[in-house]
Amino acid sequence: MKTISENRCFGGVQGVYSHDSSACGCDMTFGLFLPEEAETGPVPVIWYLSGLTCTHENAMVKAGAQKWAAEQGVALVFPDTSPRGEGIANDEAYDLGQGAGFYVNATQSPWAPHFRMWDYITDELPRVLFNGFEVDEDRQAITGHSMGGHGALTIAMSFPGRFRSVSAFAPIAHPTASEWGRKQFTAYLGADESKWAAHDSTLLMRTRGFDGPVLVDQGAKDQFLHLLMPEALAEAMAARRQNGTFRMNKGYDHSYFFVSTFMEDHIGFHAEALYG
């Protein structure tokens, strides 16, 4: 593992690191904020998964999360959203290829050799994190924005007992029924739609639910509402009587201005679960 940068931040350290990924077959970069408490022992960790076109850097710089994480004594990990580099498949569209991994393991050409973000986020990067830093494997939570909200919800519901809480900002909530999902699932997973269901948070909520509290924030003026389909997830949560809260926030769009506005709520929500 290579240290790219480390900066003092709210009493803790905001680091950026890279490592050789066997899952993705390339170098991968991630950000990690460690609060001051990590100097004396392992701290709880919140995973933040970013959205389309983003790298590890977007939320790390724009979300304002470190201040609230430092106050709560929790770590934040900011993974990248896809493999990157020369020789790795890409597409001219912003919503497919590099920057658009959708947190799945691709099975189709030309994506299959490198686009294995499910394995990277759920297996490889956790091993790197827990072996290399003072973070507590038994106290994890997960959140994300847009495509990352999709990833956070599907991963949380697929690993019962791993995460104490899950939240999402404007998640792609029903990708098997949306162009933000059907296009990418066809490319990455093939035309057999039965293989898509494991990566749809609305379908997972209907059939499985989450074994902890859920918080979802959505902007009512989000320019991508027709692609996100938040009403499907809200209905699934209500039908299942999921322990959770879905909030439609008047006037907010899809930007990081929206994310940063509600970040304190999300960090506090997770801290309560992590320390409770």
XYZ file of C-alpha atoms in Angstrom:
276
model
C 0.000 0.000 0.000
C 1.234 3.459 -0.923
C 0.509 6.647 0.989
C -0.424 9.379 -1.479
C -1.163 12.082 1.087
C -1.977 12.608 4.751
C -3.344 15.888 6.117
C -4.315 16.932 9.615
C -8.068 17.459 9.699
C -10.311 18.307 12.695
C -7.756 16.758 15.040
C -7.539 13.567 13.011
C -5.917 12.631 9.708
C -7.395 12.622 6.215
C -5.339 10.196 4.176
C -5.337 9.018 0.567
C -3.852 5.612 -0.224
C -3.432 3.317 -3.210
C -2.870 -0.412 -3.447
C -2.676 -3.181 -6.021
C -6.139 -4.727 -6.289
C -6.444 -8.380 -7.197
C -10.229 -8.013 -7.512
C -10.012 -5.236 -10.109
C -6.645 -6.103 -11.613
C -5.257 -2.580 -11.272
C -4.181 -0.004 -8.725
C -7.100 1.319 -6.669
C -7.200 4.500 -4.607
C -9.251 5.271 -1.502
C -9.564 8.021 1.069
C -9.671 7.383 4.807
C -10.409 9.843 7.588
C -9.276 8.711 11.029
C -10.404 10.750 14.042
C -8.027 11.570 16.880
C -9.336 8.593 18.878
C -7.717 6.219 16.376
C -4.327 7.158 17.852
C -5.161 5.076 20.922
C -7.220 2.218 19.512
C -9.695 0.984 16.896
C -12.653 3.245 16.065
C -15.985 2.529 14.345
C -16.082 3.082 10.593
C -18.626 4.467 8.138
C -18.272 3.499 4.481
C -19.211 6.229 1.985
C -19.875 5.031 -1.578
C -19.904 7.726 -4.251
C -21.999 8.155 -7.375
C -21.609 8.295 -11.135
C -18.510 10.108 -12.482
C -17.049 10.422 -8.974
C -13.712 9.249 -7.605
C -12.695 8.789 -3.964
C -12.136 12.546 -3.864
C -15.605 14.025 -4.446
C -17.198 13.269 -1.085
C -13.880 13.574 0.709
C -13.657 17.215 -0.422
C -17.289 18.305 -0.863
C -19.445 16.482 1.701
C -18.150 18.182 4.849
C -18.214 14.824 6.605
C -14.918 14.982 8.506
C -16.094 17.614 10.984
C -19.046 15.506 12.068
C -17.023 12.276 12.049
C -14.408 13.887 14.283
C -17.092 14.996 16.736
C -18.471 11.467 16.889
C -15.094 9.685 16.934
C -15.732 7.584 13.813
C -13.640 6.823 10.747
C -14.792 7.445 7.172
C -13.637 5.443 4.167
C -14.111 6.823 0.643
C -13.509 4.145 -2.033
C -13.269 4.852 -5.742
C -16.275 4.019 -7.933
C -14.580 1.780 -10.524
C -11.269 0.432 -11.786
C -9.281 2.945 -13.809
C -6.274 3.176 -16.066
C -4.821 2.246 -19.396
C -6.044 -1.053 -20.770
C -9.258 -1.002 -18.712
C -12.518 -0.966 -20.652
C -14.385 2.325 -20.860
C -17.294 3.934 -22.692
C -17.944 7.398 -24.077
C -21.090 7.712 -21.961
C -20.649 9.099 -18.447
C -22.902 6.424 -16.953
C -21.012 3.330 -18.131
C -17.422 2.234 -17.700
C -14.809 4.072 -15.658
C -16.512 6.084 -12.917
C -19.653 3.959 -13.227
C -18.918 0.550 -11.714
C -22.398 0.241 -10.128
C -20.930 -1.946 -7.342
C -21.439 -5.236 -9.207
C -19.161 -8.003 -10.458
C -19.295 -7.804 -14.257
C -19.624 -11.104 -16.103
C -19.745 -9.756 -19.685
C -17.041 -8.678 -22.118
C -15.219 -6.280 -22.114
C -16.015 -5.471 -18.466
C -15.484 -8.797 -16.695
C -11.675 -8.708 -16.224
C -11.663 -5.526 -14.127
C -15.159 -4.395 -13.142
C -15.515 -6.429 -9.963
C -16.531 -3.675 -7.588
C -18.791 -5.911 -5.477
C -15.837 -8.081 -4.486
C -13.633 -5.036 -4.073
C -15.976 -3.206 -1.697
C -17.275 -6.209 0.251
C -14.083 -8.281 0.524
C -10.766 -6.879 -0.668
C -10.854 -3.280 0.566
C -12.196 -4.311 4.012
C -9.197 -6.630 4.411
C -6.835 -3.810 3.423
C -8.580 -1.458 5.832
C -8.751 -3.719 8.873
C -5.214 -5.027 8.435
C -3.659 -1.600 7.940
C -5.512 0.877 10.151
C -7.056 1.301 13.598
C -10.661 0.646 12.600
C -13.066 -1.735 14.315
C -14.382 -4.532 12.105
C -17.234 -5.194 14.539
C -18.612 -1.661 14.295
C -19.381 -0.761 10.677
C -22.038 1.367 8.985
C -22.505 2.264 5.332
C -23.912 5.142 3.311
C -23.676 6.574 -0.184
C -25.003 9.010 -2.765
C -26.914 8.189 -5.970
C -25.167 5.151 -7.511
C -23.359 4.894 -4.177
C -26.666 4.941 -2.319
C -27.702 2.012 -4.497
C -24.473 0.244 -3.567
C -24.794 0.990 0.152
C -28.360 -0.317 0.372
C -27.786 -3.473 -1.663
C -24.568 -4.361 0.151
C -26.082 -3.735 3.583
C -29.066 -5.974 2.876
C -26.831 -8.690 1.387
C -24.562 -9.034 4.441
C -26.801 -9.430 7.518
C -24.978 -8.599 10.717
C -22.063 -6.770 9.099
C -23.443 -3.221 9.234
C -25.226 -1.746 12.227
C -26.974 0.894 10.115
C -27.380 1.986 6.497
C -28.293 5.324 4.951
C -28.458 6.830 1.489
C -28.627 10.211 -0.216
C -30.831 10.151 -3.338
C -30.114 6.489 -4.128
C -30.799 4.818 -7.457
C -33.596 2.955 -5.757
C -35.066 0.646 -8.403
C -32.390 0.073 -11.083
C -34.042 -2.973 -12.688
C -36.874 -0.639 -13.761
C -34.787 2.446 -14.620
C -32.433 3.482 -17.396
C -29.912 4.038 -14.591
C -29.663 0.314 -14.024
C -31.112 -1.534 -16.982
C -28.450 -0.119 -19.298
C -25.587 -0.922 -16.934
C -26.904 -4.308 -15.771
C -27.315 -5.415 -19.383
C -23.748 -4.366 -20.153
C -22.150 -5.753 -16.990
C -24.355 -8.743 -16.109
C -26.010 -9.731 -19.401
C -29.584 -9.790 -20.639
C -30.875 -12.359 -18.116
C -32.846 -10.086 -15.774
C -33.041 -12.749 -13.070
C -29.385 -11.954 -12.347
C -30.163 -8.292 -11.720
C -32.460 -8.653 -8.711
C -29.619 -9.040 -6.201
C -28.578 -5.463 -7.041
C -31.923 -3.694 -6.690
C -32.585 -2.168 -3.256
C -36.347 -1.995 -3.781
C -36.539 -5.704 -4.615
C -34.225 -6.569 -1.719
C -36.310 -4.457 0.652
C -39.438 -6.318 -0.445
C -37.912 -9.762 0.024
C -35.290 -9.341 2.710
C -35.124 -5.930 4.385
C -32.309 -4.730 6.617
C -31.587 -5.976 10.137
C -31.042 -2.485 11.554
C -32.126 1.139 11.109
C -32.338 2.786 7.677
C -32.238 6.490 6.777
C -32.909 7.756 3.244
C -32.859 11.430 2.246
C -34.129 12.536 -1.150
C -34.349 16.013 -2.672
C -37.806 16.894 -3.992
C -36.280 19.021 -6.808
C -33.773 16.344 -7.824
C -33.343 16.576 -11.591
C -32.970 12.788 -11.783
C -36.096 11.717 -9.882
C -37.441 9.790 -12.887
C -34.246 7.711 -12.923
C -33.872 7.284 -9.162
C -37.475 6.118 -8.528
C -37.421 6.821 -4.767
C -41.155 6.182 -4.432
C -40.571 2.480 -5.139
C -38.149 2.155 -2.228
C -40.376 4.205 0.092
C -43.332 1.950 -0.704
C -41.214 -1.169 -0.141
C -40.006 0.139 3.232
C -43.569 0.903 4.295
C -44.909 -2.456 3.115
C -42.194 -4.315 4.978
C -42.548 -2.080 8.060
C -38.816 -1.561 7.907
C -37.195 0.120 10.900
C -36.304 3.308 9.084
C -36.998 6.829 7.898
C -37.532 8.118 4.357
C -37.448 11.914 3.998
C -38.447 13.922 0.922
C -36.736 17.303 1.333
C -38.425 20.266 -0.315
C -36.306 22.347 -2.681
C -33.154 20.160 -2.731
C -31.539 18.772 -5.882
C -29.007 16.003 -6.567
C -25.839 17.973 -5.826
C -23.308 17.893 -3.013
C -25.002 20.990 -1.614
C -27.843 18.600 -0.782
C -25.499 15.920 0.559
C -23.541 18.331 2.752
C -26.753 19.807 4.170
C -27.843 16.474 5.635
C -24.424 14.935 6.331
C -24.515 15.835 10.026
C -27.807 13.955 10.378
C -26.396 10.873 8.689
C -23.169 10.796 10.690
C -25.149 11.206 13.909
C -27.593 8.486 12.839
C -24.747 6.041 12.254
C -22.839 7.051 15.384
C -25.882 6.240 17.502
C -26.015 2.744 16.004
C -22.242 2.230 16.183
C -21.926 3.265 19.815
C -25.346 2.068 20.984
